[in-house]
Coordinates of C-alpha atoms and ligand atoms in Angstrom, one line a residue:
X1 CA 57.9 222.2 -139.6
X2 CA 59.9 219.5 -138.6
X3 CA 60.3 216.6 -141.3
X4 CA 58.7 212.9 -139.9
X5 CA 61.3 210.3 -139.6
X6 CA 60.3 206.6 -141.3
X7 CA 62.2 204.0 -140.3
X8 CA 61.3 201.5 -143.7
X9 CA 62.3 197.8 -142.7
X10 CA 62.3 196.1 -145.8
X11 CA 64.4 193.2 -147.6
X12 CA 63.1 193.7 -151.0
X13 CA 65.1 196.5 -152.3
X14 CA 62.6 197.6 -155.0
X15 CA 59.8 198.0 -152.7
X16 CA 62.2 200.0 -150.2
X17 CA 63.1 202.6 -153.2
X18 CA 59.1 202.9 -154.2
X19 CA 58.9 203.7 -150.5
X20 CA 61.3 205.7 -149.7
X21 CA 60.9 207.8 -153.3
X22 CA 57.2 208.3 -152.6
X23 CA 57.6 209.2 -149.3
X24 CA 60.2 211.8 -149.5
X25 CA 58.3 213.4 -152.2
X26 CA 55.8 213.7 -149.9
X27 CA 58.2 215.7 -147.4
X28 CA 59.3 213.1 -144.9
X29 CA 63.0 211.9 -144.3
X30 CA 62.7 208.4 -144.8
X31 CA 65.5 205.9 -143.5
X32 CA 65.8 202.0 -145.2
X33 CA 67.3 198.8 -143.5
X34 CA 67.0 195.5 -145.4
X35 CA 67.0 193.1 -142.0
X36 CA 65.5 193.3 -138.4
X37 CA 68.4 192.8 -136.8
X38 CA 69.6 196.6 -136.1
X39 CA 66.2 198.1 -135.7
X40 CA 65.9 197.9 -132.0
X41 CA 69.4 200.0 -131.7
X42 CA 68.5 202.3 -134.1
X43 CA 65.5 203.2 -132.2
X44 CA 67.1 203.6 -129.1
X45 CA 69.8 205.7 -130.9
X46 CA 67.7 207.7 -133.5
X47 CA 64.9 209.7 -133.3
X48 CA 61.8 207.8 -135.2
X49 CA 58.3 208.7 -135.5
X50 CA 56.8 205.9 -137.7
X51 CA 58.3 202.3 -138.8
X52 CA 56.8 200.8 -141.5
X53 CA 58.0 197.0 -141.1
X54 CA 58.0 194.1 -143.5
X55 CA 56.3 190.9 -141.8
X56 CA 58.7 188.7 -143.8
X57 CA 61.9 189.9 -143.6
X58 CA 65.1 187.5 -143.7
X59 CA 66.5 187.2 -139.9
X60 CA 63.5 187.8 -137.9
X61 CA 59.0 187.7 -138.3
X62 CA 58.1 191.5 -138.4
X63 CA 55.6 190.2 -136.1
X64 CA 57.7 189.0 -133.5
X65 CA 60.0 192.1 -134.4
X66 CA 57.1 194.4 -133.4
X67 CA 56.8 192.8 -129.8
X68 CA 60.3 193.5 -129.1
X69 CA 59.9 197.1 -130.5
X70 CA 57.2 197.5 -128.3
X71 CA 58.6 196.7 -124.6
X72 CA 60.1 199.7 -124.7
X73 CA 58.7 202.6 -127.6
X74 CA 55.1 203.1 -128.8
X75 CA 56.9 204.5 -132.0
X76 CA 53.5 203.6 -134.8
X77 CA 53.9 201.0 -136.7
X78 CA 53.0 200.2 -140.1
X79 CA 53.1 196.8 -141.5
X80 CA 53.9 195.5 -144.6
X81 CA 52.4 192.3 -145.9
X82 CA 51.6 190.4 -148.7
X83 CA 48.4 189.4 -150.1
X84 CA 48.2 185.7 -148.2
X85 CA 49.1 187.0 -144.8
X86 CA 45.5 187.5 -143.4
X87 CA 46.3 186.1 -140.4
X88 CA 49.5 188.4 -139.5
X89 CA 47.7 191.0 -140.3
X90 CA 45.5 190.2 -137.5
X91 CA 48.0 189.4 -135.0
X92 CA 50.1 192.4 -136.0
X93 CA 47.6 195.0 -134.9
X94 CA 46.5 193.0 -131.8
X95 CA 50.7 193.4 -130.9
X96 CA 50.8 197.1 -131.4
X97 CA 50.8 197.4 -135.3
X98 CA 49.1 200.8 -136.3
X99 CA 47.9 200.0 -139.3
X100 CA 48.9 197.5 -142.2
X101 CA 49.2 198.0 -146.0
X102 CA 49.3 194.8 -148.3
X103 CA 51.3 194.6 -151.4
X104 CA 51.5 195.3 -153.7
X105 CA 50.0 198.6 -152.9
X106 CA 50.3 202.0 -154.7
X107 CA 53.2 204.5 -153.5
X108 CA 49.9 207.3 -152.9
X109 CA 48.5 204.6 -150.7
X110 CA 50.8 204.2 -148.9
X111 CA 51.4 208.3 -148.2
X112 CA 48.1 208.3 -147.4
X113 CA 48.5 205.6 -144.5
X114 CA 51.7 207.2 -143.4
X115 CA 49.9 210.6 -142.8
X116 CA 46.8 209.5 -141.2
X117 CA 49.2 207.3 -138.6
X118 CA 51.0 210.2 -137.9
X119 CA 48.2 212.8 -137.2
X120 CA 46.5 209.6 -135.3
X121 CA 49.3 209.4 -133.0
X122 CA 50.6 212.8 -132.6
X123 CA 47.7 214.5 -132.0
X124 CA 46.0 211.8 -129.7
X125 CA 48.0 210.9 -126.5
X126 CA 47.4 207.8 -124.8
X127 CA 44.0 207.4 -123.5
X128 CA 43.5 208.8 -119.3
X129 CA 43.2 205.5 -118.0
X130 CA 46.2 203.9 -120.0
X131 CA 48.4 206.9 -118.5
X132 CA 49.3 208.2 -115.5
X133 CA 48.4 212.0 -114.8
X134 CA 51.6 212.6 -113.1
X135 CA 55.3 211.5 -114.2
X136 CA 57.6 211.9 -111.2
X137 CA 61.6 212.5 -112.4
X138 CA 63.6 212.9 -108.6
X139 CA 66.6 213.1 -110.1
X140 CA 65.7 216.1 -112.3
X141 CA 63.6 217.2 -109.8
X142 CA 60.8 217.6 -112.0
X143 CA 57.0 216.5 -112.4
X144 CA 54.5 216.4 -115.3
X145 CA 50.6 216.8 -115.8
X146 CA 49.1 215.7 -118.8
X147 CA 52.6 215.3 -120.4
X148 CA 53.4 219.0 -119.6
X149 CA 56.2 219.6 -117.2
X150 CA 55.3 221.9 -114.5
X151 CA 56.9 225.1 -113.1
X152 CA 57.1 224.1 -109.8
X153 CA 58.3 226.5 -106.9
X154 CA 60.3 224.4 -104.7
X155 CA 57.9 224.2 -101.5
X156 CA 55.2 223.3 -104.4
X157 CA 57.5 220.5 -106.1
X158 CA 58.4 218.8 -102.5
X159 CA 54.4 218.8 -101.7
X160 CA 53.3 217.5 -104.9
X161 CA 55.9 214.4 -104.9
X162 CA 54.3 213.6 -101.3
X163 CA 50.9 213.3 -103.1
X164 CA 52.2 211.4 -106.3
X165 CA 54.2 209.1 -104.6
X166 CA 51.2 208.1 -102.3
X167 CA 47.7 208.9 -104.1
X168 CA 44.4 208.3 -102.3
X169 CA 46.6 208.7 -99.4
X170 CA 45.4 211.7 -97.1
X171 CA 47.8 214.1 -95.5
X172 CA 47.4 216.3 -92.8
X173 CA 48.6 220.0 -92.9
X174 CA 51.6 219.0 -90.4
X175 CA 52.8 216.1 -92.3
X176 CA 52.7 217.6 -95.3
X177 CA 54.3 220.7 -93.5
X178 CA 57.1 218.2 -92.2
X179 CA 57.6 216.1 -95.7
X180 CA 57.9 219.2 -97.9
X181 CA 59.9 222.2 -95.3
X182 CA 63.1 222.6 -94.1
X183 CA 61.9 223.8 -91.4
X184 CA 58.5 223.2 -90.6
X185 CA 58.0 225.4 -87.7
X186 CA 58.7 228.1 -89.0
X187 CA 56.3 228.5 -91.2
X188 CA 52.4 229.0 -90.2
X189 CA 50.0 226.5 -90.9
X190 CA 48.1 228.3 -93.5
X191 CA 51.1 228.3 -95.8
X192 CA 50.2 225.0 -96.9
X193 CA 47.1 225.9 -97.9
X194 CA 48.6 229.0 -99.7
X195 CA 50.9 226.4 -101.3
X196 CA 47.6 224.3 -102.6
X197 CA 46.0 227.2 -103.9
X198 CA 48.9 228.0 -106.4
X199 CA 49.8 224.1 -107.0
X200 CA 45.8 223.7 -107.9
X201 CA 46.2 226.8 -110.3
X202 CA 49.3 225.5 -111.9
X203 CA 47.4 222.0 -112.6
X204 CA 44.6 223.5 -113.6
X205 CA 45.7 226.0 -116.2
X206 CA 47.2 222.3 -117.7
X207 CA 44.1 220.4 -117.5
X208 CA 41.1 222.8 -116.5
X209 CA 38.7 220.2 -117.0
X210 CA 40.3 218.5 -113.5
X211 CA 40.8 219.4 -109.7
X212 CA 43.3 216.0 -109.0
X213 CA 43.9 217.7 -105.6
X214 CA 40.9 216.6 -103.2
X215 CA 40.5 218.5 -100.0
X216 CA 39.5 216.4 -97.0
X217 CA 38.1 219.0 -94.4
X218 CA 39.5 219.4 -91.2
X219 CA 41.8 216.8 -92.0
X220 CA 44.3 217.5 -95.4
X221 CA 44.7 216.7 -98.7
X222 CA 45.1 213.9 -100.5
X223 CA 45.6 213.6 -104.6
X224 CA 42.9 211.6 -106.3
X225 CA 44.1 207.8 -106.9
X226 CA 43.8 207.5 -110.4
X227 CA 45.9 210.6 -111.1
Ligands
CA1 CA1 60.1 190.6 -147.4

């Protein structure tokens, strides 16, 4: 199994060695930094999987720290904080914190925290309604369902970027037929419902609790609007 990567974020040396010693021990490769400062490019450049971030730290508030992290990276968050801090502790999970741990605290503690975070967030994705069903990349000329990118044929890939590009929107078999062909008289109307079929079976061998394809009769298709 891969290792978990902590990011620790912490000025006061002593508390990053208890840190990084316990959690090593406990099988993760653990990173230190004593300032804010370079976290932000070390995320962009570095695989992370949980920061665990000192509210007072010398340049910048772990607080305000954590906003920044989070315009760009749901990485978890752990935050550090002494005993006085009630109120940052409060504001730090209503940013985007994951969980808090107040010193002092005990290095098993702290594992403890660490783990549950990480089988919190890797084994629960985002919430349906937070997250779109479908992520479009043109450019790679690839689309994913429920985070899994699909094998898509290419007549299947051109009609299912029609749909998520416009959902709720209804299409008739021709315009479909005209978006998604080279050449759309060749081919017999049927073959976009041929083309359904196997795009339905591909979504729902993903997710086979959902049919995101709705069909209108006599009309088309259209892909349900909050997919
Ligand atoms: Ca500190």
């Amino acid at each position: 199994m891969v290792k978990p990567r902590i990011l620790v974020v912490e000025d006061e040396p002593a508390i990053a060695e208890t840190i990084q010693y316990a959690l090593e021990t406990d099988g993760c490769e653990v990173h230190c930094v004593f300032c804010g400062g370079v976290v932000l490019g070390l995320l962009q450049s570095n695989t992370v999987d949980l920061v665990i971030l000192d509210i007072g730290l010398p340049d910048i508030s772990g607080i305000e720290l954590c906003k920044q992290i989070r315009k760009d990276s749901m990485v978890p968050v752990i935050f550090l904080t002494a005993r006085s801090d009630e109120v940052d502790r409060v504001v730090g999970l209503e940013i985007g914190g994951d969980d808090y741990i107040v010193k002092p605290f005990s290095p098993r503690e702290l594992s403890a925290r660490v783990k549950a975070v990480l089988r919190r967030t890797r084994q629960a994705p985002p919430a349906p309604a937070e997250r779109r069903a479908f992520e479009l990349n043109r450019a790679k000329r690839l689309i994913s369902y429920c985070g899994v990118a699909l094998e898509l044929s290419r007549y299947e890939y051109n009609m299912l970027e029609v749909f998520v590009e416009k959902p709720g929107q209804v299409f008739s078999r021709d315009q479909l037929m005209e978006r998604a062909w080279d050449e759309p008289d060749a081919s017999m109307d049927r073959t976009v419902d041929a083309h359904i079929k196997n795009l339905r079976a591909k979504l729902k061998l993903v997710n086979p609790d959902s049919d995101p394809i709705i069909t209108h009769r006599g009309v088309g298709y259209s892909l349900k609007e909050y997919s």
